[in-house]
Amino acid sequence: MAPALKDLILRPGDFFRDLASDPAAYRIPVLIVLIWGILTAVLTFLNMSLVMGAFLQAAPHQQGMELMTGIFSVISVMGAVFSLPMAFVYWGVAAFGLYLVSSIFSRTGSISHTATATAWGMIPLVICDAIRIPLFFLYRNAMAVTVSPGFFNLTMKGQANGSGPYAPVSSAELAKYISFSHAFSEYSIVSFMIFTLALLGCAWFWFHALQHTRSLTPKQAAITVLVPVVLFLGILLASRIMSGWV
């Protein structure tokens, strides 16, 4: 694996050319996605524990809130549990999406080679979360999340109106009742920047991968990769701004 990884970094074109000429092998690609999924699960648990802890501290001690506090307690765990299989879902979506979009330009190449090449190209995401976990602990003591009691008043009002105590709340409504410390906002911005660089790193590898697994020209490969990546980053940034995390 070490020599192959070195070739991937130093000579990505040659790496993916050799990868496309050999039978598709899934052992290392699956391992890459598995490691990323584990790191993502840890990071999700840390972030959700911080936010859900703020809800638990702000929750009033009154009848009808016991179940809600219990839900807050397990959300961070469930978020981590679902993060691991979701890594494989993201891999599948990315691989199928690249294969489908590249079909506009070329009908050559197999979905198997596209899938393995996509996983190899996700190594920057592994590095990303390996950096963001210690980054969380670097900011941990300075970060604070404050939940307004008005959030629970809204919840209890929904219960009184018969709409249920756990009616969904939009991101815009939620932002009215939650405030983040400067350290938390700074951590979120730095974390997002690291993720952005990692995703652009993936795009760089996928750019080379599609030229050989799908026989695309550099221009076709760039269009196939950059359009969905830039759109995804734009949507993600907009959602984080609306929620107040950035």
CSV table of C-alpha atoms in Angstrom, one decimal:
chain,number,residue,atom,x,y,z
A,1,MET,CA,0.0,0.0,0.0
A,2,ALA,CA,2.8,2.5,0.8
A,3,PRO,CA,4.4,2.5,-2.7
A,4,ALA,CA,0.9,2.8,-4.3
A,5,LEU,CA,0.1,5.7,-2.0
A,6,LYS,CA,3.3,7.4,-2.9
A,7,ASP,CA,2.5,7.0,-6.6
A,8,LEU,CA,-1.0,8.3,-6.0
A,9,ILE,CA,0.4,11.5,-4.5
A,10,LEU,CA,3.4,12.1,-6.8
A,11,ARG,CA,2.1,10.7,-10.0
A,12,PRO,CA,-1.7,10.5,-9.9
A,13,GLY,CA,-2.0,10.1,-13.7
A,14,ASP,CA,0.3,7.1,-13.8
A,15,PHE,CA,-1.4,5.7,-10.7
A,16,PHE,CA,-4.9,5.7,-12.2
A,17,ARG,CA,-3.6,4.6,-15.5
A,18,ASP,CA,-2.2,1.5,-13.9
A,19,LEU,CA,-5.4,1.1,-11.8
A,20,ALA,CA,-7.6,1.1,-14.9
A,21,SER,CA,-5.4,-1.5,-16.7
A,22,ASP,CA,-5.7,-4.0,-13.8
A,23,PRO,CA,-8.7,-5.9,-12.6
A,24,ALA,CA,-10.8,-3.9,-10.0
A,25,ALA,CA,-9.7,-4.6,-6.5
A,26,TYR,CA,-11.9,-3.5,-3.6
A,27,ARG,CA,-9.8,-4.5,-0.5
A,28,ILE,CA,-7.9,-1.2,-0.1
A,29,PRO,CA,-10.7,1.0,-1.3
A,30,VAL,CA,-13.1,-0.5,1.3
A,31,LEU,CA,-10.4,0.0,4.0
A,32,ILE,CA,-10.0,3.6,3.0
A,33,VAL,CA,-13.8,4.3,3.3
A,34,LEU,CA,-13.9,2.3,6.5
A,35,ILE,CA,-11.2,4.4,8.2
A,36,TRP,CA,-12.9,7.5,7.0
A,37,GLY,CA,-16.2,6.3,8.4
A,38,ILE,CA,-14.7,5.6,11.8
A,39,LEU,CA,-13.0,9.0,12.0
A,40,THR,CA,-16.3,10.7,10.9
A,41,ALA,CA,-18.2,8.8,13.5
A,42,VAL,CA,-15.8,10.0,16.3
A,43,LEU,CA,-16.0,13.6,15.0
A,44,THR,CA,-19.8,13.4,14.8
A,45,PHE,CA,-20.0,12.1,18.3
A,46,LEU,CA,-17.8,14.9,19.7
A,47,ASN,CA,-19.7,17.7,17.9
A,48,MET,CA,-23.1,16.3,18.7
A,49,SER,CA,-22.2,15.8,22.3
A,50,LEU,CA,-21.2,19.4,22.7
A,51,VAL,CA,-24.4,20.7,21.1
A,52,MET,CA,-26.7,18.2,22.8
A,53,GLY,CA,-25.1,18.9,26.1
A,54,ALA,CA,-26.1,22.5,25.8
A,55,PHE,CA,-29.7,21.4,25.2
A,56,LEU,CA,-29.6,19.2,28.3
A,57,GLN,CA,-28.2,22.0,30.5
A,58,ALA,CA,-30.9,24.4,29.3
A,59,ALA,CA,-33.8,21.9,29.5
A,60,PRO,CA,-36.2,23.0,32.3
A,61,HIS,CA,-37.0,20.4,35.0
A,62,GLN,CA,-40.8,20.1,34.4
A,63,GLN,CA,-43.2,17.4,33.5
A,64,GLY,CA,-43.1,16.4,29.9
A,65,MET,CA,-39.5,17.1,29.3
A,66,GLU,CA,-38.0,13.8,30.6
A,67,LEU,CA,-38.4,12.1,27.2
A,68,MET,CA,-37.0,15.0,25.3
A,69,THR,CA,-33.8,15.1,27.5
A,70,GLY,CA,-33.5,11.4,26.9
A,71,ILE,CA,-33.7,11.9,23.2
A,72,PHE,CA,-31.0,14.6,23.4
A,73,SER,CA,-28.8,12.1,25.3
A,74,VAL,CA,-28.9,9.5,22.5
A,75,ILE,CA,-28.8,11.8,19.5
A,76,SER,CA,-25.0,12.1,19.6
A,77,VAL,CA,-24.6,8.4,19.9
A,78,MET,CA,-27.0,7.7,17.0
A,79,GLY,CA,-25.3,10.3,14.9
A,80,ALA,CA,-22.0,8.5,15.4
A,81,VAL,CA,-23.5,5.1,14.7
A,82,PHE,CA,-25.1,6.2,11.4
A,83,SER,CA,-21.9,8.1,10.3
A,84,LEU,CA,-20.0,4.8,9.7
A,85,PRO,CA,-22.4,3.3,7.2
A,86,MET,CA,-23.1,6.7,5.7
A,87,ALA,CA,-19.4,6.8,4.6
A,88,PHE,CA,-20.1,3.9,2.3
A,89,VAL,CA,-23.3,5.6,1.1
A,90,TYR,CA,-21.3,8.7,0.2
A,91,TRP,CA,-18.7,6.5,-1.6
A,92,GLY,CA,-21.5,4.9,-3.6
A,93,VAL,CA,-23.2,8.2,-4.4
A,94,ALA,CA,-19.9,9.8,-5.5
A,95,ALA,CA,-18.8,6.8,-7.6
A,96,PHE,CA,-22.2,6.4,-9.3
A,97,GLY,CA,-22.5,10.2,-9.7
A,98,LEU,CA,-19.1,10.5,-11.4
A,99,TYR,CA,-19.8,7.5,-13.6
A,100,LEU,CA,-23.2,8.9,-14.6
A,101,VAL,CA,-22.1,12.4,-15.3
A,102,SER,CA,-19.0,11.2,-17.2
A,103,SER,CA,-21.3,9.1,-19.4
A,104,ILE,CA,-22.2,12.3,-21.1
A,105,PHE,CA,-18.8,12.3,-22.6
A,106,SER,CA,-17.8,8.7,-22.7
A,107,ARG,CA,-19.3,5.2,-22.7
A,108,THR,CA,-16.0,3.4,-22.0
A,109,GLY,CA,-14.8,2.1,-18.7
A,110,SER,CA,-16.6,0.2,-16.0
A,111,ILE,CA,-18.4,1.2,-12.9
A,112,SER,CA,-16.1,-1.1,-10.9
A,113,HIS,CA,-13.0,0.8,-11.9
A,114,THR,CA,-14.8,4.1,-11.3
A,115,ALA,CA,-15.8,3.0,-7.8
A,116,THR,CA,-12.3,1.8,-6.8
A,117,ALA,CA,-10.7,5.0,-8.2
A,118,THR,CA,-13.3,7.1,-6.4
A,119,ALA,CA,-12.4,5.5,-3.1
A,120,TRP,CA,-8.6,6.0,-3.7
A,121,GLY,CA,-9.4,9.6,-4.4
A,122,MET,CA,-11.2,10.0,-1.0
A,123,ILE,CA,-7.9,9.7,1.0
A,124,PRO,CA,-7.9,13.5,1.5
A,125,LEU,CA,-11.2,13.1,3.5
A,126,VAL,CA,-9.4,10.6,5.8
A,127,ILE,CA,-6.6,13.1,6.4
A,128,CYS,CA,-9.3,15.8,6.9
A,129,ASP,CA,-11.0,14.1,9.8
A,130,ALA,CA,-7.7,13.0,11.2
A,131,ILE,CA,-6.9,16.7,11.5
A,132,ARG,CA,-10.3,17.9,12.6
A,133,ILE,CA,-10.5,15.5,15.6
A,134,PRO,CA,-7.5,17.1,17.4
A,135,LEU,CA,-8.7,20.5,16.2
A,136,PHE,CA,-11.9,19.9,18.2
A,137,PHE,CA,-9.9,19.2,21.4
A,138,LEU,CA,-7.8,22.3,20.7
A,139,TYR,CA,-10.9,24.5,20.8
A,140,ARG,CA,-13.0,22.3,23.2
A,141,ASN,CA,-12.5,24.3,26.5
A,142,ALA,CA,-13.2,27.6,24.8
A,143,MET,CA,-16.2,26.5,22.9
A,144,ALA,CA,-19.7,27.2,24.2
A,145,VAL,CA,-23.2,26.7,22.9
A,146,THR,CA,-26.1,28.5,24.6
A,147,VAL,CA,-29.7,27.4,24.2
A,148,SER,CA,-32.5,29.9,25.1
A,149,PRO,CA,-35.3,28.7,27.3
A,150,GLY,CA,-37.6,30.0,24.6
A,151,PHE,CA,-36.8,26.9,22.6
A,152,PHE,CA,-38.4,24.7,25.3
A,153,ASN,CA,-41.3,27.1,25.7
A,154,LEU,CA,-42.0,26.7,22.0
A,155,THR,CA,-41.8,22.9,22.4
A,156,MET,CA,-44.2,22.8,25.3
A,157,LYS,CA,-46.5,25.2,23.4
A,158,GLY,CA,-46.6,22.7,20.6
A,159,GLN,CA,-47.5,20.0,23.1
A,160,ALA,CA,-50.3,22.1,24.5
A,161,ASN,CA,-51.7,22.8,21.0
A,162,GLY,CA,-51.8,19.1,20.4
A,163,SER,CA,-49.1,19.1,17.6
A,164,GLY,CA,-46.8,17.0,19.7
A,165,PRO,CA,-43.8,17.9,21.8
A,166,TYR,CA,-41.3,16.9,19.1
A,167,ALA,CA,-42.6,18.8,16.1
A,168,PRO,CA,-39.8,19.5,13.6
A,169,VAL,CA,-38.2,23.0,13.9
A,170,SER,CA,-36.7,24.6,10.8
A,171,SER,CA,-33.0,25.7,10.8
A,172,ALA,CA,-34.1,29.4,10.7
A,173,GLU,CA,-36.3,28.9,13.8
A,174,LEU,CA,-33.7,27.0,15.6
A,175,ALA,CA,-31.1,29.7,15.0
A,176,LYS,CA,-33.3,32.1,17.0
A,177,TYR,CA,-32.8,30.1,20.1
A,178,ILE,CA,-29.2,28.9,19.8
A,179,SER,CA,-26.1,31.1,20.1
A,180,PHE,CA,-22.5,30.0,19.6
A,181,SER,CA,-19.4,31.4,21.3
A,182,HIS,CA,-16.7,33.1,19.2
A,183,ALA,CA,-14.4,30.1,19.7
A,184,PHE,CA,-17.2,27.7,18.4
A,185,SER,CA,-17.7,29.9,15.3
A,186,GLU,CA,-13.9,30.0,14.7
A,187,TYR,CA,-13.7,26.3,15.1
A,188,SER,CA,-16.5,25.8,12.6
A,189,ILE,CA,-14.9,28.1,10.0
A,190,VAL,CA,-11.5,26.4,10.3
A,191,SER,CA,-13.1,22.9,10.2
A,192,PHE,CA,-15.1,23.9,7.1
A,193,MET,CA,-12.0,25.3,5.4
A,194,ILE,CA,-10.1,22.0,6.1
A,195,PHE,CA,-13.0,20.0,4.7
A,196,THR,CA,-13.2,22.3,1.6
A,197,LEU,CA,-9.5,21.8,0.9
A,198,ALA,CA,-9.9,18.0,1.4
A,199,LEU,CA,-12.8,17.9,-1.0
A,200,LEU,CA,-10.8,19.9,-3.6
A,201,GLY,CA,-8.0,17.4,-3.1
A,202,CYS,CA,-10.5,14.6,-3.8
A,203,ALA,CA,-11.5,16.5,-6.9
A,204,TRP,CA,-7.9,16.6,-8.0
A,205,PHE,CA,-7.5,12.9,-7.8
A,206,TRP,CA,-10.9,12.2,-9.4
A,207,PHE,CA,-9.9,14.5,-12.2
A,208,HIS,CA,-7.0,12.2,-13.0
A,209,ALA,CA,-9.0,9.1,-12.3
A,210,LEU,CA,-11.7,9.8,-14.8
A,211,GLN,CA,-9.2,10.5,-17.6
A,212,HIS,CA,-8.1,6.9,-17.4
A,213,THR,CA,-11.1,4.9,-16.0
A,214,ARG,CA,-13.5,6.7,-18.4
A,215,SER,CA,-11.2,7.9,-21.1
A,216,LEU,CA,-12.1,11.5,-20.7
A,217,THR,CA,-10.1,14.5,-21.9
A,218,PRO,CA,-8.8,16.9,-19.2
A,219,LYS,CA,-11.5,19.4,-20.0
A,220,GLN,CA,-14.3,16.7,-19.8
A,221,ALA,CA,-12.8,15.4,-16.6
A,222,ALA,CA,-12.7,18.9,-15.1
A,223,ILE,CA,-16.3,19.6,-15.9
A,224,THR,CA,-17.4,16.2,-14.6
A,225,VAL,CA,-15.7,16.7,-11.3
A,226,LEU,CA,-15.8,20.4,-10.5
A,227,VAL,CA,-19.4,21.1,-11.3
A,228,PRO,CA,-20.9,18.8,-8.7
A,229,VAL,CA,-18.1,19.5,-6.1
A,230,VAL,CA,-18.6,23.3,-6.4
A,231,LEU,CA,-22.4,22.9,-6.2
A,232,PHE,CA,-22.1,20.7,-3.1
A,233,LEU,CA,-19.7,23.1,-1.3
A,234,GLY,CA,-22.0,26.0,-2.1
A,235,ILE,CA,-25.1,24.2,-0.7
A,236,LEU,CA,-23.2,23.1,2.4
A,237,LEU,CA,-21.9,26.6,3.0
A,238,ALA,CA,-25.3,28.1,2.6
A,239,SER,CA,-26.9,25.6,5.0
A,240,ARG,CA,-24.2,26.2,7.6
A,241,ILE,CA,-24.7,30.0,7.3
A,242,MET,CA,-28.4,29.6,7.7
A,243,SER,CA,-28.0,27.4,10.8
A,244,GLY,CA,-25.5,29.9,12.4
A,245,TRP,CA,-22.6,27.4,12.5
A,246,VAL,CA,-20.5,29.6,10.2
